mmCIF file of C-alpha atoms in Angstrom:
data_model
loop_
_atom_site.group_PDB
_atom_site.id
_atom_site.type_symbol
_atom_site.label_atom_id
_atom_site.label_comp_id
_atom_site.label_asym_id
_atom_site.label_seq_id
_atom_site.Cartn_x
_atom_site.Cartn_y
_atom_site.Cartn_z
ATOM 1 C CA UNK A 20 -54.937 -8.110 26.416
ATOM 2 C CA UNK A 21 -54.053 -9.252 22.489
ATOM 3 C CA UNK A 22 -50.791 -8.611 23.215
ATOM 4 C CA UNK A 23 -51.061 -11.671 26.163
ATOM 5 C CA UNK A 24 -53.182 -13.391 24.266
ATOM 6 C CA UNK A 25 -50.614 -13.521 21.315
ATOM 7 C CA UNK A 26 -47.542 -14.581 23.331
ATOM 8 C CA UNK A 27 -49.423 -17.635 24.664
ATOM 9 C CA UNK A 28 -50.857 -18.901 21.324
ATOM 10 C CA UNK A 29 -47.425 -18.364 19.152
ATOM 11 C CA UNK A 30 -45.059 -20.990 21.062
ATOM 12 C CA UNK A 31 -48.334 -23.758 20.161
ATOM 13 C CA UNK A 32 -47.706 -22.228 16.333
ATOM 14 C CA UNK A 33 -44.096 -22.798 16.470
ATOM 15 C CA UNK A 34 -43.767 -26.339 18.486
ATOM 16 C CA UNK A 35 -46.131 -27.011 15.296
ATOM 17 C CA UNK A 36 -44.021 -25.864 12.732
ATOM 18 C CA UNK A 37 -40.778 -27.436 14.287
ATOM 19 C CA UNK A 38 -42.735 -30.929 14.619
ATOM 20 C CA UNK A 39 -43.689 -30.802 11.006
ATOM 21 C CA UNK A 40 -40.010 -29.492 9.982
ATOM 22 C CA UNK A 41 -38.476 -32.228 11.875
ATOM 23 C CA UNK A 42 -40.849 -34.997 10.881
ATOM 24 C CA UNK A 43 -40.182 -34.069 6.773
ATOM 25 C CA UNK A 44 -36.990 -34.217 7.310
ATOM 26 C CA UNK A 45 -36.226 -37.262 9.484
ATOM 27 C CA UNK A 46 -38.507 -39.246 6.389
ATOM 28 C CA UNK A 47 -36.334 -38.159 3.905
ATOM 29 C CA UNK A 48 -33.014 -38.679 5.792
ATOM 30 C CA UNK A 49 -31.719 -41.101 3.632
ATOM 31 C CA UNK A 50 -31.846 -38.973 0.586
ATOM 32 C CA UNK A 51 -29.740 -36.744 1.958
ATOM 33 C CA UNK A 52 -25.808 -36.220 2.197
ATOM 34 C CA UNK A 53 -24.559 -35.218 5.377
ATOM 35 C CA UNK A 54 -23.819 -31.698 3.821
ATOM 36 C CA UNK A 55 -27.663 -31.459 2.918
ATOM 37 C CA UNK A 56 -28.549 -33.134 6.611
ATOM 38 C CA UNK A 57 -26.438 -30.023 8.071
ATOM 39 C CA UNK A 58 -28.808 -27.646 5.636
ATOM 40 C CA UNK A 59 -32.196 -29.209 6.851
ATOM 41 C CA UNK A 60 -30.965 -28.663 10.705
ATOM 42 C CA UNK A 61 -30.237 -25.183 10.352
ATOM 43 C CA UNK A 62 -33.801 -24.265 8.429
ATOM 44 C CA UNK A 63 -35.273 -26.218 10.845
ATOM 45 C CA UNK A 64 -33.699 -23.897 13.266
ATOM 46 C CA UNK A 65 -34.835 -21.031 11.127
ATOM 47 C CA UNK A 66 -38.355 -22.227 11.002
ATOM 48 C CA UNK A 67 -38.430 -22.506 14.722
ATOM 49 C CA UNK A 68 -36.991 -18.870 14.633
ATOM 50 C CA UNK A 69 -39.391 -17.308 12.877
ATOM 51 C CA UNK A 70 -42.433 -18.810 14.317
ATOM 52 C CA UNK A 71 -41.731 -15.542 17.220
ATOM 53 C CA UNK A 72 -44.097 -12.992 15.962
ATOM 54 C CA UNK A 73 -41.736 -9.671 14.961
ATOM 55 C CA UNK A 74 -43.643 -8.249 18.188
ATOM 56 C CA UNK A 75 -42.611 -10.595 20.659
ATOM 57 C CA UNK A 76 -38.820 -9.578 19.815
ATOM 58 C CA UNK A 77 -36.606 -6.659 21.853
ATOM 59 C CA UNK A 78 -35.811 -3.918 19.814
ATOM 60 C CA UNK A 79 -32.443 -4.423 20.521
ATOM 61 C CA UNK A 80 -32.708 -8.031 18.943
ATOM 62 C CA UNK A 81 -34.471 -6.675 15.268
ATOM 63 C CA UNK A 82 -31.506 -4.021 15.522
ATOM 64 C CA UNK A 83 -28.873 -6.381 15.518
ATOM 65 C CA UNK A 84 -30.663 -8.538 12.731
ATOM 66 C CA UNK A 85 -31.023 -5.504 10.580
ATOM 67 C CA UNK A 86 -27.442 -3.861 10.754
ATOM 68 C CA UNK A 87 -25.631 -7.570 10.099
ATOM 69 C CA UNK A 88 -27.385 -7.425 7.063
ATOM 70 C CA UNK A 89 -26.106 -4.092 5.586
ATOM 71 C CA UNK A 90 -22.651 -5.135 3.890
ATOM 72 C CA UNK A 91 -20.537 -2.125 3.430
ATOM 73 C CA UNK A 92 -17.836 -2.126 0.633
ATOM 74 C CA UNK A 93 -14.311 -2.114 1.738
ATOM 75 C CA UNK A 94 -11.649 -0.544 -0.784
ATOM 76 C CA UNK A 95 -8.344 -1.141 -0.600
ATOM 77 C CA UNK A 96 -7.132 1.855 0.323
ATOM 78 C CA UNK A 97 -9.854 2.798 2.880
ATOM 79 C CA UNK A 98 -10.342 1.703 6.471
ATOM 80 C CA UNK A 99 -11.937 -1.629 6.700
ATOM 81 C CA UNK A 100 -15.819 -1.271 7.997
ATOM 82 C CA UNK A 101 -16.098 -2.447 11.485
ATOM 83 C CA UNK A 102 -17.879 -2.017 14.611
ATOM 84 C CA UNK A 103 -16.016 -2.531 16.750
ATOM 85 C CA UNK A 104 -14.564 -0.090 20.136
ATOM 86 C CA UNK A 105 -11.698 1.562 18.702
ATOM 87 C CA UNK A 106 -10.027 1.519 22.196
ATOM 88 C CA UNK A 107 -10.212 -2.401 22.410
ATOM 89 C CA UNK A 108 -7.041 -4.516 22.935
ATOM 90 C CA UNK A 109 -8.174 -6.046 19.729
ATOM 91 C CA UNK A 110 -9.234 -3.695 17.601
ATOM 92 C CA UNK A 111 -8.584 -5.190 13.968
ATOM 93 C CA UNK A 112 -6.137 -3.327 11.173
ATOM 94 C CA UNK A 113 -8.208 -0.799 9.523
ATOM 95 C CA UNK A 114 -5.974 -0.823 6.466
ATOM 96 C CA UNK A 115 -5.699 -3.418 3.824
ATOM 97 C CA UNK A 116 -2.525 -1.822 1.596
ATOM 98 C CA UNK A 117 -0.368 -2.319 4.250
ATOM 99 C CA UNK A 118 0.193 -3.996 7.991
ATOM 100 C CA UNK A 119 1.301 -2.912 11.007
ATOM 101 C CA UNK A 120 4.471 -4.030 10.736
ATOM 102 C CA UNK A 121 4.753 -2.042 7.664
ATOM 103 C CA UNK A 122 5.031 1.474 9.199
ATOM 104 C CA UNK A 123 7.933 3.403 10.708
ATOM 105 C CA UNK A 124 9.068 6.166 11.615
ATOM 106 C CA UNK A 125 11.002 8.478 8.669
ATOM 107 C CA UNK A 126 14.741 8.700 9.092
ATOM 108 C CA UNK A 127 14.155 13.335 8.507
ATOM 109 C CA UNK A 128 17.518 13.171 9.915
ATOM 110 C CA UNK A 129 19.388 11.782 6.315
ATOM 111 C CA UNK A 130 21.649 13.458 4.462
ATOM 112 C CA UNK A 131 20.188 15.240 1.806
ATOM 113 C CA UNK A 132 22.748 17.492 -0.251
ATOM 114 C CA UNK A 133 24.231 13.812 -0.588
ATOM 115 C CA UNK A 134 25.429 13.900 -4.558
ATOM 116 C CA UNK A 135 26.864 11.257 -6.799
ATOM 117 C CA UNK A 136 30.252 12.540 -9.080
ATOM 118 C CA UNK A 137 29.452 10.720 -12.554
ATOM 119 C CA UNK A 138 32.212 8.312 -12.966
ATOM 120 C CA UNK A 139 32.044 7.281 -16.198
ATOM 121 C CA UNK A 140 30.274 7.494 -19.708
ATOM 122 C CA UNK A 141 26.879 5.217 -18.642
ATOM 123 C CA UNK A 142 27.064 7.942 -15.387
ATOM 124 C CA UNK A 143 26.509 10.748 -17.553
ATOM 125 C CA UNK A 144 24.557 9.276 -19.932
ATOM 126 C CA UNK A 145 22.490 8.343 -16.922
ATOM 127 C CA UNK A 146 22.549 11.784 -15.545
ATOM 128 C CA UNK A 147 21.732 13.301 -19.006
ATOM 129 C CA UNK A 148 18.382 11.262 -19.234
ATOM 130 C CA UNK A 149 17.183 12.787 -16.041
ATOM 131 C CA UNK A 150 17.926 15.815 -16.832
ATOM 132 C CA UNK A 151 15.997 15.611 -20.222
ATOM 133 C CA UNK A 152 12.677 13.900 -17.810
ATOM 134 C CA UNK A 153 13.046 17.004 -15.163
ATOM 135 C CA UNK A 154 12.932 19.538 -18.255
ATOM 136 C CA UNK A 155 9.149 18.315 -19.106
ATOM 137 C CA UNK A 156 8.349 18.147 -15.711
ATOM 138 C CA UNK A 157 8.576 21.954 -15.117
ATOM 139 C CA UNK A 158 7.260 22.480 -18.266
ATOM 140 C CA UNK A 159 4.022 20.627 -17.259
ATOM 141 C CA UNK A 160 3.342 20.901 -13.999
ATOM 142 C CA UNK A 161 5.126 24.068 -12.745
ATOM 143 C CA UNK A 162 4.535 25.047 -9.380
ATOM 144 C CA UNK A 163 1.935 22.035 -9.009
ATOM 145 C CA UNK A 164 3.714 19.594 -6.968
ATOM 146 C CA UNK A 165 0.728 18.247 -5.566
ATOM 147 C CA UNK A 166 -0.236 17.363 -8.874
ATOM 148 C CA UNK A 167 3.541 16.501 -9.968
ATOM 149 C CA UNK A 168 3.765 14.136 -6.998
ATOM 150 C CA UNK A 169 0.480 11.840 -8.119
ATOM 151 C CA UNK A 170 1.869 11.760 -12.047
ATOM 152 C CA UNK A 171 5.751 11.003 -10.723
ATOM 153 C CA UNK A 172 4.892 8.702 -8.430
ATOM 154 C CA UNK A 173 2.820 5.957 -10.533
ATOM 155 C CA UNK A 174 6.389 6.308 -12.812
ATOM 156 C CA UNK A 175 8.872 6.330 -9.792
ATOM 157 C CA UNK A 176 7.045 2.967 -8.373
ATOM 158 C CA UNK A 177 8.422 1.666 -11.862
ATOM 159 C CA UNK A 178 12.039 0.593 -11.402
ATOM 160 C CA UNK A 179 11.507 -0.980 -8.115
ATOM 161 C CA UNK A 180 9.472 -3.392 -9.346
ATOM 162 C CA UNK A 181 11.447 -4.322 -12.414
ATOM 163 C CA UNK A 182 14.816 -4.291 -10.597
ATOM 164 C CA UNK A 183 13.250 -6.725 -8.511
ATOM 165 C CA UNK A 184 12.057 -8.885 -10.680
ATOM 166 C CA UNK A 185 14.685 -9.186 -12.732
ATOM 167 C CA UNK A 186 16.681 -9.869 -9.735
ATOM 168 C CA UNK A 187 14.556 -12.177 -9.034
ATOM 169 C CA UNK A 188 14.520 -14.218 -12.042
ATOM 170 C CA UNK A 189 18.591 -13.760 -12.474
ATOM 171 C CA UNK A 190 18.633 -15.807 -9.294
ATOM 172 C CA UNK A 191 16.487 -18.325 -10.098
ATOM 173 C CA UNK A 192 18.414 -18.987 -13.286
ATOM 174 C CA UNK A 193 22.020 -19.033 -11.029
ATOM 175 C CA UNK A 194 20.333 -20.691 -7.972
ATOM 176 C CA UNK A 195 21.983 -18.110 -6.245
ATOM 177 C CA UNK A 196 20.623 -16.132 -2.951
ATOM 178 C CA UNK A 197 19.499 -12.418 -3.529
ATOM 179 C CA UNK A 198 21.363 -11.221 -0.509
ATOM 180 C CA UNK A 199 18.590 -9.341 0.557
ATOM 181 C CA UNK A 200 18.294 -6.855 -2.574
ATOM 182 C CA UNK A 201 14.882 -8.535 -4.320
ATOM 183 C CA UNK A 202 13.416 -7.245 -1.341
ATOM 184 C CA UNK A 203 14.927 -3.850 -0.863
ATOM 185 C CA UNK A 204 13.952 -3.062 -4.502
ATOM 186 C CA UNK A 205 10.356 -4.497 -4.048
ATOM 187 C CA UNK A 206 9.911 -2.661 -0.963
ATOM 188 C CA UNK A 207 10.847 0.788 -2.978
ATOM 189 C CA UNK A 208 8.064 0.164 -5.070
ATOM 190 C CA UNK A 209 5.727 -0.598 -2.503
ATOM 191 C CA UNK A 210 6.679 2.403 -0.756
ATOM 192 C CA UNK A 211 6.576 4.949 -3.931
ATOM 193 C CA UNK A 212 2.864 3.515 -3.998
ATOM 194 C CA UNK A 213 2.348 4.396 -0.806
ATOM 195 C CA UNK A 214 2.806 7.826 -1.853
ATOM 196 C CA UNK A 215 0.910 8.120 -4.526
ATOM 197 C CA UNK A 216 -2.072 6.597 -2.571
ATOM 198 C CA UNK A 217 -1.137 9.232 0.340
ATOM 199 C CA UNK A 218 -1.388 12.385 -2.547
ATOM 200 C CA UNK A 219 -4.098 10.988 -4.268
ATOM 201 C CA UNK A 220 -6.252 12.561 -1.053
ATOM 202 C CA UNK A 221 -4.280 15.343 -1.764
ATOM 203 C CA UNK A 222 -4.550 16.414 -5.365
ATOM 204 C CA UNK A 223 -7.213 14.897 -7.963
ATOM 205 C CA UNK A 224 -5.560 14.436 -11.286
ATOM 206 C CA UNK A 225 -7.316 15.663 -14.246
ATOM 207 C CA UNK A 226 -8.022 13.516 -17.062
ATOM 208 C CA UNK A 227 -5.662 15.007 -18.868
ATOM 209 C CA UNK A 228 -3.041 13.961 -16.682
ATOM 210 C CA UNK A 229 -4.563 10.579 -16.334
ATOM 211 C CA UNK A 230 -3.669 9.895 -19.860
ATOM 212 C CA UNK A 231 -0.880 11.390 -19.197
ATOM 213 C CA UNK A 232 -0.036 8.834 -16.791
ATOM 214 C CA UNK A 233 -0.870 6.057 -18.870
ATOM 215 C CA UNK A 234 1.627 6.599 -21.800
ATOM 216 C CA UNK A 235 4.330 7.539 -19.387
ATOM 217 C CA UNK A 236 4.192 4.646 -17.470
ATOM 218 C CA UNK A 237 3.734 2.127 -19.838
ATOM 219 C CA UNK A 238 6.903 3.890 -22.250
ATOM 220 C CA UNK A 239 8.982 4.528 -19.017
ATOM 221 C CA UNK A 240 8.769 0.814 -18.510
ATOM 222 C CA UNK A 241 9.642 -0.687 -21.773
ATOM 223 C CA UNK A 242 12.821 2.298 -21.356
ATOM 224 C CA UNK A 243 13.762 0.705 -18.107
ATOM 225 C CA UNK A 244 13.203 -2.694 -18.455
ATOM 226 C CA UNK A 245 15.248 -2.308 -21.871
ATOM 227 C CA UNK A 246 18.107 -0.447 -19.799
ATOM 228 C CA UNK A 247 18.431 -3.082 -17.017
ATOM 229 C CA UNK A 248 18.516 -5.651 -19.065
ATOM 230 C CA UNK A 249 21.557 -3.829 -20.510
ATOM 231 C CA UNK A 250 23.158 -1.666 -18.105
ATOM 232 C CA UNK A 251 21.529 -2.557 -14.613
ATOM 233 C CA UNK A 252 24.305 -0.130 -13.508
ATOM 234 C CA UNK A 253 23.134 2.491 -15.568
ATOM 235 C CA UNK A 254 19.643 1.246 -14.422
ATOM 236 C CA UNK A 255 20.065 1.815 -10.885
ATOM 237 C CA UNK A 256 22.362 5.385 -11.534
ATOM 238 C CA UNK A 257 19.002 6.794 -13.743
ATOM 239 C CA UNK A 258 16.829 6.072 -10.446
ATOM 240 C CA UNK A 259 19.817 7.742 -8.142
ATOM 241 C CA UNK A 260 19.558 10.655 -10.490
ATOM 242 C CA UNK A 261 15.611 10.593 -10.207
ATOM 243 C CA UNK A 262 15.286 10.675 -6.558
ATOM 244 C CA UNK A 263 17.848 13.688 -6.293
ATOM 245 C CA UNK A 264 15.608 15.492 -8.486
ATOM 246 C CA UNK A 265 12.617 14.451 -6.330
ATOM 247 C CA UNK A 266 14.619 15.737 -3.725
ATOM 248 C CA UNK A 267 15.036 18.845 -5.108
ATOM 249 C CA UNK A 268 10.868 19.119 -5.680
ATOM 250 C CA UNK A 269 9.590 18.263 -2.012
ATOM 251 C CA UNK A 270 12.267 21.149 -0.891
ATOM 252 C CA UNK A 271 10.656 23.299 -3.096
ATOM 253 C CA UNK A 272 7.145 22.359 -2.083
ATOM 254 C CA UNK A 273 8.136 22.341 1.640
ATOM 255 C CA UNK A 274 9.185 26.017 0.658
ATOM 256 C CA UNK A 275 5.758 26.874 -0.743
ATOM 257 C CA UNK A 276 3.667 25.419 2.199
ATOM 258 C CA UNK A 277 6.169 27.738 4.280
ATOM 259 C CA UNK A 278 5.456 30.607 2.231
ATOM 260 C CA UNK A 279 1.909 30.041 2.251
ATOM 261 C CA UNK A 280 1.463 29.585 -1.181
ATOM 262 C CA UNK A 281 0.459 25.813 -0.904
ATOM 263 C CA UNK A 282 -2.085 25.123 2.136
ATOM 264 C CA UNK A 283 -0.689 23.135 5.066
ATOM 265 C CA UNK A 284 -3.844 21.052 5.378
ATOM 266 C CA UNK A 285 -4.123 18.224 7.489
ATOM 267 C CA UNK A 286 -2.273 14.932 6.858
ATOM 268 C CA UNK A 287 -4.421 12.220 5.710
ATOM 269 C CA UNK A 288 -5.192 9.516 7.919
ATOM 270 C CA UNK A 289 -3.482 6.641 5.781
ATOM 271 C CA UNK A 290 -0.097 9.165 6.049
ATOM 272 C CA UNK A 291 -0.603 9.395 9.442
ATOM 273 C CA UNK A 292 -0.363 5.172 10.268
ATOM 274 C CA UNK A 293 2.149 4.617 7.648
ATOM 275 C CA UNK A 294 5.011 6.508 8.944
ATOM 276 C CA UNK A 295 3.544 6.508 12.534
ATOM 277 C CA UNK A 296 3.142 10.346 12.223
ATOM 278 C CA UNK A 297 1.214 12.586 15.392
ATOM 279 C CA UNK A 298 -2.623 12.291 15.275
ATOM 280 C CA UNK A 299 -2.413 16.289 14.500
ATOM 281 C CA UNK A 300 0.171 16.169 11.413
ATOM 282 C CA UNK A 301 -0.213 18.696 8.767
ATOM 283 C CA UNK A 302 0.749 18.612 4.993
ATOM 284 C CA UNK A 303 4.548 19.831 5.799
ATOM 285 C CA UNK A 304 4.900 16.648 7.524
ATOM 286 C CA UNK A 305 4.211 14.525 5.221
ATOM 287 C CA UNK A 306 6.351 16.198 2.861
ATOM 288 C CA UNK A 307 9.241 15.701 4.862
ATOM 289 C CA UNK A 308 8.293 12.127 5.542
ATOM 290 C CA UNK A 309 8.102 11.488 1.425
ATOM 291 C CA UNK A 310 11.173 13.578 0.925
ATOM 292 C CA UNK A 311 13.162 11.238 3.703
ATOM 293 C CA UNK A 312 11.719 8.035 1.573
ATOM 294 C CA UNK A 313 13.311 9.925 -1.531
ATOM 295 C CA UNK A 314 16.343 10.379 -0.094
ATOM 296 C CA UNK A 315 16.774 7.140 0.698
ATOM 297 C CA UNK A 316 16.041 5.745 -2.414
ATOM 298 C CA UNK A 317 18.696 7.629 -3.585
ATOM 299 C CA UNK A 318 21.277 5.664 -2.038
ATOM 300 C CA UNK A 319 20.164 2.501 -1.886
ATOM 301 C CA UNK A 320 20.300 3.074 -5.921
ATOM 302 C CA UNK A 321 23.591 4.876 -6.041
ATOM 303 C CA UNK A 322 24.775 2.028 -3.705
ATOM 304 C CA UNK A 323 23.707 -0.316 -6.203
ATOM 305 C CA UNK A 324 25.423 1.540 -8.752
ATOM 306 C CA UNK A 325 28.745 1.520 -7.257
ATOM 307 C CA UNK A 326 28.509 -1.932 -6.219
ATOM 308 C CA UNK A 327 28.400 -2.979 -9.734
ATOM 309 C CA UNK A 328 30.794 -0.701 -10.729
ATOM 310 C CA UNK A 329 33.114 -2.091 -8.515
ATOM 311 C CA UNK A 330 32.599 -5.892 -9.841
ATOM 312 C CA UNK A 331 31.174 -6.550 -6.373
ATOM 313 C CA UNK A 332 27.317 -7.070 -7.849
ATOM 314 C CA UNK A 333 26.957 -10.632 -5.301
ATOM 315 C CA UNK A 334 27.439 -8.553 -2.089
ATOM 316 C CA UNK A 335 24.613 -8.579 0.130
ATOM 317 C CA UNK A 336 22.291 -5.249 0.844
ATOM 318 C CA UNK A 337 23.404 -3.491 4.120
ATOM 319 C CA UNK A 338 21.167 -4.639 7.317
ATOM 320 C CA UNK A 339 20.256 -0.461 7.433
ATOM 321 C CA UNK A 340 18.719 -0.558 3.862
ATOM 322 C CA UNK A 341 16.694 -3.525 4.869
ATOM 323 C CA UNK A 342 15.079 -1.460 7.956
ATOM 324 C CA UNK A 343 14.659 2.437 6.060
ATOM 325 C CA UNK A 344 18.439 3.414 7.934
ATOM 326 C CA UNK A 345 20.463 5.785 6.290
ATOM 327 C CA UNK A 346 23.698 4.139 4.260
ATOM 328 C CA UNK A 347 26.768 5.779 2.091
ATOM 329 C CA UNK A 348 26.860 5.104 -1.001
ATOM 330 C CA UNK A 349 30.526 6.324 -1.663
ATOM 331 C CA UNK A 350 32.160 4.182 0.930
ATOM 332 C CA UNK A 351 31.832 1.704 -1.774
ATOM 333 C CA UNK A 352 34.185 3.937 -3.973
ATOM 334 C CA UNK A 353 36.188 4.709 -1.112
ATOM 335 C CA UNK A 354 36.836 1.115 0.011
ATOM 336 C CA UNK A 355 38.108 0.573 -3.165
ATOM 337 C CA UNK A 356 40.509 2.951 -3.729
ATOM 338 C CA UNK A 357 42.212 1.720 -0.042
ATOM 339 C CA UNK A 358 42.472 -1.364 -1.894
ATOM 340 C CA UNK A 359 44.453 -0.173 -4.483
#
């Protein structure tokens, strides 16, 4: 009987409180900018609103009002909050480090006992440096490539993004194209983040090799940046050198998660959308997925390499670099020596 009595005496309440809104308002009109006019409508709307005792409401209508109020935080590398049906047509891009278009499917089919022949002084010089870097790194981290993986990676994103933009800027100075390559080496640094975001689920660095990670990277980029302005030839051979050591490490982790030693666990979901991987990948699959990546950095570097060795720097990146294909870095060489 309240209950009735309620719903008929609240719409008396709120024709009341809409009158009064709308008369206040309408007398100070003129005062107003049309941005303030806008304002005044929609509190008079909000007035009239909330004139309906809570009571008179469905449940489903406070529900709604109470869950578009809770903002969730959204992280960059963590699916964007929505509430959408996953199995809707439109179902938004949970992922805000990369897009769809992004992601593909690893080439596990590359070469990998692919090896560059130093050619010259800078080559070995080049090959000596890595060398010297892969020493420390099985002193440190032994048989913790997890852990190797997350420190490597914030230094192998490095020479990417410096190759690129000094590309970059050597362009702008010649106004002269990039034939493709400011992209190929940006898009190797993007993608050696995309590992370390993908093993940082993985394996929690310490804070000892947090720090550790901090005076690497910043001294491993003042080293490279020095070196390509220098030598990008011996630039791009160090990186070569790098990724056929990082090669080298996935095989032996691969081995490990084989052997049992290192748990296959399951991939982690970012891994899984990236390279387009099965819904029930394990570890070992991303492995080989990374180690692919690797070894194709490695020639894209080497081909680099040889292309300035050759005197042939202004020669557009291959069409297969630009889409993760697999491309031989010696035919380079071997072009040459037809010439001669």
């Amino acid at each position: 009987m309240f209950r009735q009595l309620v719903k008929r005496i609240a719409p008396f309440g709120r024709n009341y409180l809409s009158r009064t809104a709308n008369y206040s308002a309408v007398k100070y009109y003129r005062q107003y900018t049309p941005l303030q006019w806008s304002n005044i409508q929609k509190d008079i709307k909000d007035v009239w609103r909330a004139s309906y005792p809570l009571w008179t409401r469905s449940y489903a209508e406070q529900k709604s009002q109470q869950q578009s109020k809770v903002e969730e935080p959204i992280t960059p590398y963590q699916p964007v909050a929505e509430k959408l049906d996953k199995r809707d047509p439109k179902y938004p891009w949970k992922w805000r480090s990369f897009l769809p278009e992004h992601t593909y499917k690893p080439n596990l089919s590359i070469d990998l006992q692919r090896h560059h022949t130093p050619l010259d002084f800078r080559d070995r010089v080049a090959l000596g440096i890595v060398k010297f870097l892969r020493f420390f790194a099985d002193a440190f981290f032994q048989k913790r490539y997890g852990h190797r993986a997350v420190v490597l990676e914030t230094v192998a994103a490095v020479p990417g993004m410096v190759g690129g933009m000094l590309t970059h800027f050597r362009c702008l100075r010649r106004f002269a194209p990039s034939g493709g390559w400011i992209r190929v080496l940006l898009d190797e640094a993007e993608n050696e983040r995309m590992h370390l975001v993908t093993f940082m689920s993985i394996a929690k660095p310490n804070y000892l090799e947090r720090l550790l990670v901090l005076i690497t990277q910043g001294g491993f980029f003042a080293f490279y940046t020095m070196i390509y302005i220098l030598s990008p030839k011996t630039a791009h051979r160090i990186v070569g050198y790098l990724e056929e050591e990082a090669i080298i490490s996935y095989t032996e982790y691969l081995k490990g998660i084989d052997s049992g030693l290192h748990a296959n666990i399951p991939a982690p979901q970012i891994a899984i959308d990236y390279w387009q991987l099965d819904s029930n990948a394990r570890l070992r699959d991303v492995v080989l997925a990374v180690r692919a990546d690797e070894a194709n950095h490695r020639d894209v570097n080497h081909l680099k390499a040889n292309l300035l060795h050759t005197k042939r720097a202004d020669e557009p990146a291959p069409l297969s670099v630009l889409r993760h294909g697999e491309v031989n870095p010696e035919e380079v060489l071997s072009k040459k020596e037809k010439k001669h």
